[in-house]
mmCIF file of C-alpha atoms in Angstrom:
data_model
loop_
_atom_site.group_PDB
_atom_site.id
_atom_site.type_symbol
_atom_site.label_atom_id
_atom_site.label_comp_id
_atom_site.label_asym_id
_atom_site.label_seq_id
_atom_site.Cartn_x
_atom_site.Cartn_y
_atom_site.Cartn_z
ATOM 1 C CA MET A 1 -1.318 0.040 19.831
ATOM 2 C CA ASP A 2 -3.125 2.780 17.739
ATOM 3 C CA ILE A 3 -2.781 2.513 13.759
ATOM 4 C CA GLN A 4 -0.367 5.527 13.172
ATOM 5 C CA THR A 5 1.879 3.661 15.906
ATOM 6 C CA LEU A 6 1.305 0.666 13.602
ATOM 7 C CA THR A 7 1.706 1.435 10.084
ATOM 8 C CA PHE A 8 5.542 3.284 11.148
ATOM 9 C CA VAL A 9 6.596 0.228 12.726
ATOM 10 C CA MET A 10 5.236 -1.980 9.570
ATOM 11 C CA GLU A 11 6.119 0.478 7.489
ATOM 12 C CA ILE A 12 9.978 1.057 9.345
ATOM 13 C CA ILE A 13 10.467 -3.540 9.098
ATOM 14 C CA GLY A 14 9.031 -3.075 5.007
ATOM 15 C CA THR A 15 11.065 -0.636 3.978
ATOM 16 C CA ILE A 16 14.224 -2.641 6.101
ATOM 17 C CA SER A 17 13.123 -5.852 3.593
ATOM 18 C CA PHE A 18 12.450 -4.205 0.717
ATOM 19 C CA ALA A 19 16.300 -2.347 0.843
ATOM 20 C CA ALA A 20 18.135 -5.926 1.712
ATOM 21 C CA SER A 21 16.201 -6.661 -1.232
ATOM 22 C CA GLY A 22 17.004 -4.353 -3.707
ATOM 23 C CA ALA A 23 20.776 -4.009 -2.571
ATOM 24 C CA MET A 24 20.477 -7.790 -3.514
ATOM 25 C CA ILE A 25 19.645 -7.798 -6.742
ATOM 26 C CA GLY A 26 22.549 -4.276 -7.218
ATOM 27 C CA ILE A 27 25.174 -7.036 -5.233
ATOM 28 C CA GLN A 28 24.317 -9.583 -7.939
ATOM 29 C CA HIS A 29 24.920 -7.018 -10.596
ATOM 30 C CA LYS A 30 27.725 -5.970 -9.057
ATOM 31 C CA MET A 31 27.347 -2.307 -8.738
ATOM 32 C CA ASP A 32 29.091 -0.263 -6.801
ATOM 33 C CA VAL A 33 28.096 1.170 -3.155
ATOM 34 C CA PHE A 34 26.576 3.834 -4.779
ATOM 35 C CA GLY A 35 24.506 1.665 -6.707
ATOM 36 C CA VAL A 36 23.257 -0.606 -4.266
ATOM 37 C CA SER A 37 22.801 1.494 -1.957
ATOM 38 C CA VAL A 38 20.564 3.373 -4.895
ATOM 39 C CA LEU A 39 18.546 0.488 -6.005
ATOM 40 C CA GLY A 40 17.414 -0.229 -2.200
ATOM 41 C CA VAL A 41 16.454 2.904 -0.786
ATOM 42 C CA ILE A 42 13.632 2.945 -4.955
ATOM 43 C CA THR A 43 13.026 -0.397 -3.735
ATOM 44 C CA SER A 44 11.861 0.582 -0.795
ATOM 45 C CA VAL A 45 9.963 3.658 -1.057
ATOM 46 C CA GLY A 46 9.352 3.390 -5.485
ATOM 47 C CA GLY A 47 6.039 2.151 -4.072
ATOM 48 C CA GLY A 48 5.036 4.370 -2.055
ATOM 49 C CA MET A 49 5.941 7.308 -4.120
ATOM 50 C CA MET A 50 3.969 6.131 -6.876
ATOM 51 C CA ARG A 51 0.774 5.686 -4.604
ATOM 52 C CA ASP A 52 1.261 9.087 -3.065
ATOM 53 C CA LEU A 53 1.123 10.460 -6.260
ATOM 54 C CA VAL A 54 -1.679 9.236 -6.851
ATOM 55 C CA LEU A 55 -3.923 10.310 -4.110
ATOM 56 C CA GLY A 56 -2.126 14.332 -4.875
ATOM 57 C CA ILE A 57 -0.181 13.310 -2.251
ATOM 58 C CA ILE A 58 2.993 16.057 -3.151
ATOM 59 C CA PRO A 59 5.394 16.062 -2.458
ATOM 60 C CA PRO A 60 5.702 12.208 -1.780
ATOM 61 C CA ASN A 61 5.766 11.991 2.226
ATOM 62 C CA VAL A 62 9.650 10.223 1.875
ATOM 63 C CA PHE A 63 11.130 14.187 0.451
ATOM 64 C CA VAL A 64 8.892 14.903 4.274
ATOM 65 C CA ASP A 65 9.920 12.791 6.239
ATOM 66 C CA PRO A 66 13.250 11.221 5.025
ATOM 67 C CA ILE A 67 13.428 8.649 7.363
ATOM 68 C CA TYR A 68 12.264 5.908 5.550
ATOM 69 C CA ALA A 69 15.202 6.691 2.851
ATOM 70 C CA LEU A 70 18.010 6.902 5.467
ATOM 71 C CA ILE A 71 17.103 3.660 6.971
ATOM 72 C CA ALA A 72 17.197 1.712 3.839
ATOM 73 C CA SER A 73 19.896 3.839 2.307
ATOM 74 C CA ILE A 74 21.778 2.683 5.908
ATOM 75 C CA VAL A 75 20.444 -1.088 5.900
ATOM 76 C CA SER A 76 22.380 -1.241 1.543
ATOM 77 C CA VAL A 77 25.735 -0.066 2.622
ATOM 78 C CA ILE A 78 25.411 -2.530 5.399
ATOM 79 C CA ILE A 79 24.371 -5.259 2.805
ATOM 80 C CA PHE A 80 27.197 -3.853 0.613
ATOM 81 C CA LEU A 81 29.502 -3.982 2.952
ATOM 82 C CA ILE A 82 29.398 -7.583 4.445
ATOM 83 C CA ALA A 83 29.037 -9.145 0.808
ATOM 84 C CA LYS A 84 32.842 -6.810 0.000
ATOM 85 C CA TYR A 85 34.321 -8.404 3.418
ATOM 86 C CA GLY A 86 32.494 -10.401 4.518
ATOM 87 C CA GLY A 87 33.851 -13.417 1.692
ATOM 88 C CA VAL A 88 29.809 -13.912 1.810
ATOM 89 C CA LEU A 89 29.880 -14.475 -2.161
ATOM 90 C CA ASN A 90 32.597 -17.065 -2.502
ATOM 91 C CA ARG A 91 31.734 -19.406 -0.244
ATOM 92 C CA GLU A 92 29.468 -23.009 -1.482
ATOM 93 C CA GLY A 93 25.678 -22.534 -1.837
ATOM 94 C CA PHE A 94 25.527 -18.563 -1.635
ATOM 95 C CA LYS A 95 23.546 -18.954 -4.563
ATOM 96 C CA CYS A 96 21.168 -21.363 -2.826
ATOM 97 C CA HIS A 97 21.387 -18.962 0.205
ATOM 98 C CA TYR A 98 20.666 -15.896 -1.844
ATOM 99 C CA ASP A 99 17.986 -17.246 -3.673
ATOM 100 C CA ARG A 100 16.292 -17.724 0.020
ATOM 101 C CA SER A 101 17.494 -14.501 1.759
ATOM 102 C CA MET A 102 15.788 -12.495 -1.540
ATOM 103 C CA TRP A 103 12.353 -13.945 -1.598
ATOM 104 C CA ILE A 104 12.894 -13.817 2.062
ATOM 105 C CA MET A 105 13.398 -10.215 2.521
ATOM 106 C CA ASP A 106 10.544 -8.995 -0.852
ATOM 107 C CA THR A 107 7.745 -11.138 0.173
ATOM 108 C CA ILE A 108 7.727 -9.668 3.642
ATOM 109 C CA GLY A 109 8.170 -6.399 2.458
ATOM 110 C CA LEU A 110 5.418 -6.883 0.138
ATOM 111 C CA GLY A 111 3.253 -8.290 2.191
ATOM 112 C CA ILE A 112 3.694 -5.493 5.090
ATOM 113 C CA PHE A 113 3.231 -2.371 2.033
ATOM 114 C CA THR A 114 0.642 -3.663 0.765
ATOM 115 C CA ALA A 115 -1.290 -3.509 3.486
ATOM 116 C CA VAL A 116 0.039 -0.320 4.142
ATOM 117 C CA GLY A 117 -0.508 1.398 1.240
ATOM 118 C CA VAL A 118 -4.870 0.191 1.896
ATOM 119 C CA SER A 119 -4.387 1.866 5.112
ATOM 120 C CA ILE A 120 -2.873 4.999 4.087
ATOM 121 C CA GLY A 121 -5.953 5.213 1.270
ATOM 122 C CA VAL A 122 -8.460 4.626 3.708
ATOM 123 C CA ARG A 123 -6.995 7.252 6.430
ATOM 124 C CA HIS A 124 -7.380 10.117 3.404
ATOM 125 C CA GLY A 125 -11.028 8.894 3.102
ATOM 126 C CA TYR A 126 -12.128 6.543 1.012
ATOM 127 C CA LEU A 127 -12.987 3.682 2.765
ATOM 128 C CA ASN A 128 -15.902 3.275 0.417
ATOM 129 C CA ASN A 129 -13.677 2.367 -2.675
ATOM 130 C CA ALA A 130 -12.467 -0.281 -2.866
ATOM 131 C CA PHE A 131 -11.114 -0.692 -6.496
ATOM 132 C CA LEU A 132 -8.596 2.721 -5.548
ATOM 133 C CA LEU A 133 -7.944 1.488 -1.903
ATOM 134 C CA VAL A 134 -7.195 -2.099 -3.692
ATOM 135 C CA PHE A 135 -4.430 -0.614 -6.179
ATOM 136 C CA LEU A 136 -3.284 1.337 -3.344
ATOM 137 C CA GLY A 137 -2.270 -1.508 -1.783
ATOM 138 C CA THR A 138 -1.188 -3.375 -5.391
ATOM 139 C CA ILE A 139 1.430 -0.367 -6.479
ATOM 140 C CA SER A 140 2.408 -0.067 -2.878
ATOM 141 C CA GLY A 141 3.596 -3.557 -2.612
ATOM 142 C CA VAL A 142 5.373 -3.914 -5.877
ATOM 143 C CA GLY A 143 5.808 0.272 -7.407
ATOM 144 C CA GLY A 144 9.218 -0.156 -5.731
ATOM 145 C CA GLY A 145 9.988 -3.548 -7.331
ATOM 146 C CA VAL A 146 9.829 -2.753 -10.880
ATOM 147 C CA ILE A 147 11.797 0.488 -10.467
ATOM 148 C CA ARG A 148 14.171 -1.847 -9.201
ATOM 149 C CA ASP A 149 14.539 -4.926 -11.816
ATOM 150 C CA ILE A 150 13.567 -1.860 -15.237
ATOM 151 C CA MET A 151 17.201 -0.251 -13.504
ATOM 152 C CA ALA A 152 18.765 -3.434 -13.405
ATOM 153 C CA ASN A 153 18.542 -4.268 -16.886
ATOM 154 C CA GLU A 154 15.782 -7.369 -15.346
ATOM 155 C CA PRO A 155 11.859 -7.739 -16.503
ATOM 156 C CA PRO A 156 9.643 -7.107 -13.414
ATOM 157 C CA TYR A 157 9.672 -10.179 -11.058
ATOM 158 C CA ILE A 158 5.547 -9.216 -11.051
ATOM 159 C CA LEU A 159 5.179 -10.339 -14.933
ATOM 160 C CA TYR A 160 6.460 -13.577 -14.650
ATOM 161 C CA LYS A 161 7.043 -15.183 -11.511
ATOM 162 C CA HIS A 162 5.904 -17.208 -8.411
ATOM 163 C CA ILE A 163 2.292 -15.458 -7.646
ATOM 164 C CA TYR A 164 4.194 -12.001 -6.887
ATOM 165 C CA ALA A 165 1.323 -9.293 -7.931
ATOM 166 C CA CYS A 166 -1.876 -11.290 -7.453
ATOM 167 C CA ALA A 167 -0.823 -12.058 -4.446
ATOM 168 C CA SER A 168 -0.058 -8.786 -3.223
ATOM 169 C CA ILE A 169 -4.102 -8.337 -4.422
ATOM 170 C CA VAL A 170 -6.195 -10.595 -2.418
ATOM 171 C CA GLY A 171 -3.526 -9.367 0.448
ATOM 172 C CA ALA A 172 -5.615 -6.008 -0.477
ATOM 173 C CA ILE A 173 -9.021 -6.826 -0.896
ATOM 174 C CA VAL A 174 -8.807 -8.910 2.260
ATOM 175 C CA CYS A 175 -7.333 -5.561 3.793
ATOM 176 C CA VAL A 176 -10.096 -4.189 2.664
ATOM 177 C CA ILE A 177 -13.045 -6.420 3.742
ATOM 178 C CA GLY A 178 -10.943 -6.255 7.184
ATOM 179 C CA TYR A 179 -11.464 -1.966 7.699
ATOM 180 C CA ARG A 180 -15.087 -2.959 5.989
ATOM 181 C CA ASN A 181 -15.485 -5.664 9.040
ATOM 182 C CA ALA A 182 -12.752 -5.243 11.753
ATOM 183 C CA THR A 183 -10.723 -2.822 13.535
ATOM 184 C CA PRO A 184 -7.929 -1.249 11.239
ATOM 185 C CA ASN A 185 -4.854 -3.255 13.006
ATOM 186 C CA THR A 186 -6.722 -6.456 12.353
ATOM 187 C CA ALA A 187 -7.244 -5.815 8.991
ATOM 188 C CA MET A 188 -3.732 -4.662 8.223
ATOM 189 C CA ILE A 189 -2.061 -7.803 11.228
ATOM 190 C CA ILE A 190 -3.765 -9.818 8.991
ATOM 191 C CA SER A 191 -3.298 -8.430 5.141
ATOM 192 C CA SER A 192 0.235 -8.897 5.174
ATOM 193 C CA LEU A 193 -0.134 -12.289 6.980
ATOM 194 C CA THR A 194 -2.204 -13.315 3.960
ATOM 195 C CA VAL A 195 0.107 -12.240 0.978
ATOM 196 C CA MET A 196 2.501 -13.787 2.612
ATOM 197 C CA LEU A 197 1.526 -16.996 2.851
ATOM 198 C CA ILE A 198 0.159 -16.842 -0.760
ATOM 199 C CA ARG A 199 4.119 -15.985 -1.354
ATOM 200 C CA PHE A 200 5.528 -19.032 0.517
ATOM 201 C CA LEU A 201 2.892 -21.617 -0.973
ATOM 202 C CA ALA A 202 3.518 -20.747 -4.546
ATOM 203 C CA ILE A 203 7.248 -20.371 -4.182
ATOM 204 C CA TRP A 204 7.063 -23.730 -1.931
ATOM 205 C CA PHE A 205 4.890 -25.633 -4.614
ATOM 206 C CA LYS A 206 6.150 -23.811 -7.084
ATOM 207 C CA TRP A 207 2.582 -21.883 -8.736
ATOM 208 C CA ASN A 208 3.326 -19.961 -11.383
ATOM 209 C CA LEU A 209 0.034 -18.209 -13.639
ATOM 210 C CA PRO A 210 -0.557 -19.857 -16.862
ATOM 211 C CA SER A 211 2.335 -18.734 -19.519
ATOM 212 C CA ILE A 212 2.889 -19.782 -23.003
ATOM 213 C CA LYS A 213 6.028 -21.581 -23.289
#
């Protein structure tokens, strides 16, 4: 599989994952179907839009190729309909299942879009600028979630929960090293898995950065 195909496949998986997490936030806040869809879409494409603006890609790719926004909208509406008519909100243990589903979807999206952000930076000729590549990977991974949380009137998740942005930074660094020492496909896959592993371990062992209580 060539790097363009791998990137596209990973972007689709990441779009679905982030759309699901954004939609679930909207449902938790009792938004209507439009609000749920907006949060799903912005979570999916927000980080990529910020990355494209940094790279000087005008208009951002989401407006040139709307398949990602369309997929995110469809996923968001499906989750809304399941929540509204499937009776899941009233089931015992819903909060536990919601939390688990939320961090799984968020973790998958974070890992994938971190690697995709680095890959697109490399594709635009910045392989020798490690700082920029790490920034692009991190903003691609966390940007949509930050916008989502602000729109939902919540403190941005990356500022206080379970080593979120730090996992993205580590994954982006791994991806840069991989690009310089291995194949692009290997770099992207290992980078994504690194982010997911750190997130899963952080949640399982309740790791958090030091803070003032």
